[in-house]
Coordinates of C-alpha atoms in Angstrom, one line a residue:
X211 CA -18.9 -28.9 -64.1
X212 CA -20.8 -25.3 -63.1
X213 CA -21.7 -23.2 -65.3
X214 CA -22.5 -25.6 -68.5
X215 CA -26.2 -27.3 -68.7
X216 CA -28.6 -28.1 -66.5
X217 CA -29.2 -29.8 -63.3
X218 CA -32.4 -31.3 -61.2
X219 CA -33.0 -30.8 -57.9
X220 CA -35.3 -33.1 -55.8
X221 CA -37.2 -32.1 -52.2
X222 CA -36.3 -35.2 -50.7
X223 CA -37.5 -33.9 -46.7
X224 CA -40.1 -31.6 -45.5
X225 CA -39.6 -28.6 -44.7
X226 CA -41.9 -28.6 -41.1
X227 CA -39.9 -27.2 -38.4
X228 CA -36.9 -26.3 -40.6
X229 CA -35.0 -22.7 -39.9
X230 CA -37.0 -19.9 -42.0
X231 CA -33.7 -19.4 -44.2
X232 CA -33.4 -22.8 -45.1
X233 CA -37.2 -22.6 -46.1
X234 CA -37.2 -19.3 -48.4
X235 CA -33.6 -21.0 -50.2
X236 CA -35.7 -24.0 -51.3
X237 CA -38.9 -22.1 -52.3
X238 CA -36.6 -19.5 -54.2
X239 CA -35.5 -23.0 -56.3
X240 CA -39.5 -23.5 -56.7
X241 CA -39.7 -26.6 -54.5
X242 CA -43.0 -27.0 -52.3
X243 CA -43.7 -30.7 -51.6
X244 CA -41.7 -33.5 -51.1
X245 CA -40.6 -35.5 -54.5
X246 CA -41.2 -32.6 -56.4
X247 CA -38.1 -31.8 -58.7
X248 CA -36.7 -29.0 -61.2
X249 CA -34.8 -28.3 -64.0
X250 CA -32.3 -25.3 -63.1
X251 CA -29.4 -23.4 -65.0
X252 CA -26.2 -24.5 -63.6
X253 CA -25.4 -21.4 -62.0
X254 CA -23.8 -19.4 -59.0
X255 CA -27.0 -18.8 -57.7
X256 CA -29.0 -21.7 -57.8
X257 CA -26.2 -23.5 -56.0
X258 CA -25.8 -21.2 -53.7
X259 CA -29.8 -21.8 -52.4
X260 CA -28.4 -25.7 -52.7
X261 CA -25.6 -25.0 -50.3
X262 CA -28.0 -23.3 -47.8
X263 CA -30.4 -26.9 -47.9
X264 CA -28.2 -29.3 -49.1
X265 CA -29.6 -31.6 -46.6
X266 CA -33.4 -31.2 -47.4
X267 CA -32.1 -31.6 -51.3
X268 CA -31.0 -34.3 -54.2
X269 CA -29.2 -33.2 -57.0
X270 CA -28.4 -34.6 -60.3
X271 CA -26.6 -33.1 -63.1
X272 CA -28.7 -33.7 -66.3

């Protein structure tokens, strides 16, 4: 499935009082409020940033 198309990825929890690495992984996928989404390249290193906050995240393959 990686490496072909695109995926969205949802803020679905704020990010108050969350370790700073967790934090700088979800801003490096351009995410600042809760609800907001993106469409990323299905690559190595946007799913490495969703690994980091997987739990903070929604994903969908498009």
């Amino acid at each position: 499935m990686r490496g072909e198309g695109m995926i969205k990825v949802t803020l679905v929890r704020g990010l108050a009082g969350k370790p700073e690495p967790h934090i700088q992984a979800v801003k490096s996928l351009g995410l600042k409020r809760v609800g907001q989404s993106r469409l990323l390249p299905d690559t190595p290193v946007v799913w490495g940033n969703i690994k980091k906050a997987f739990y903070l995240l929604k994903v969908e393959q498009v």
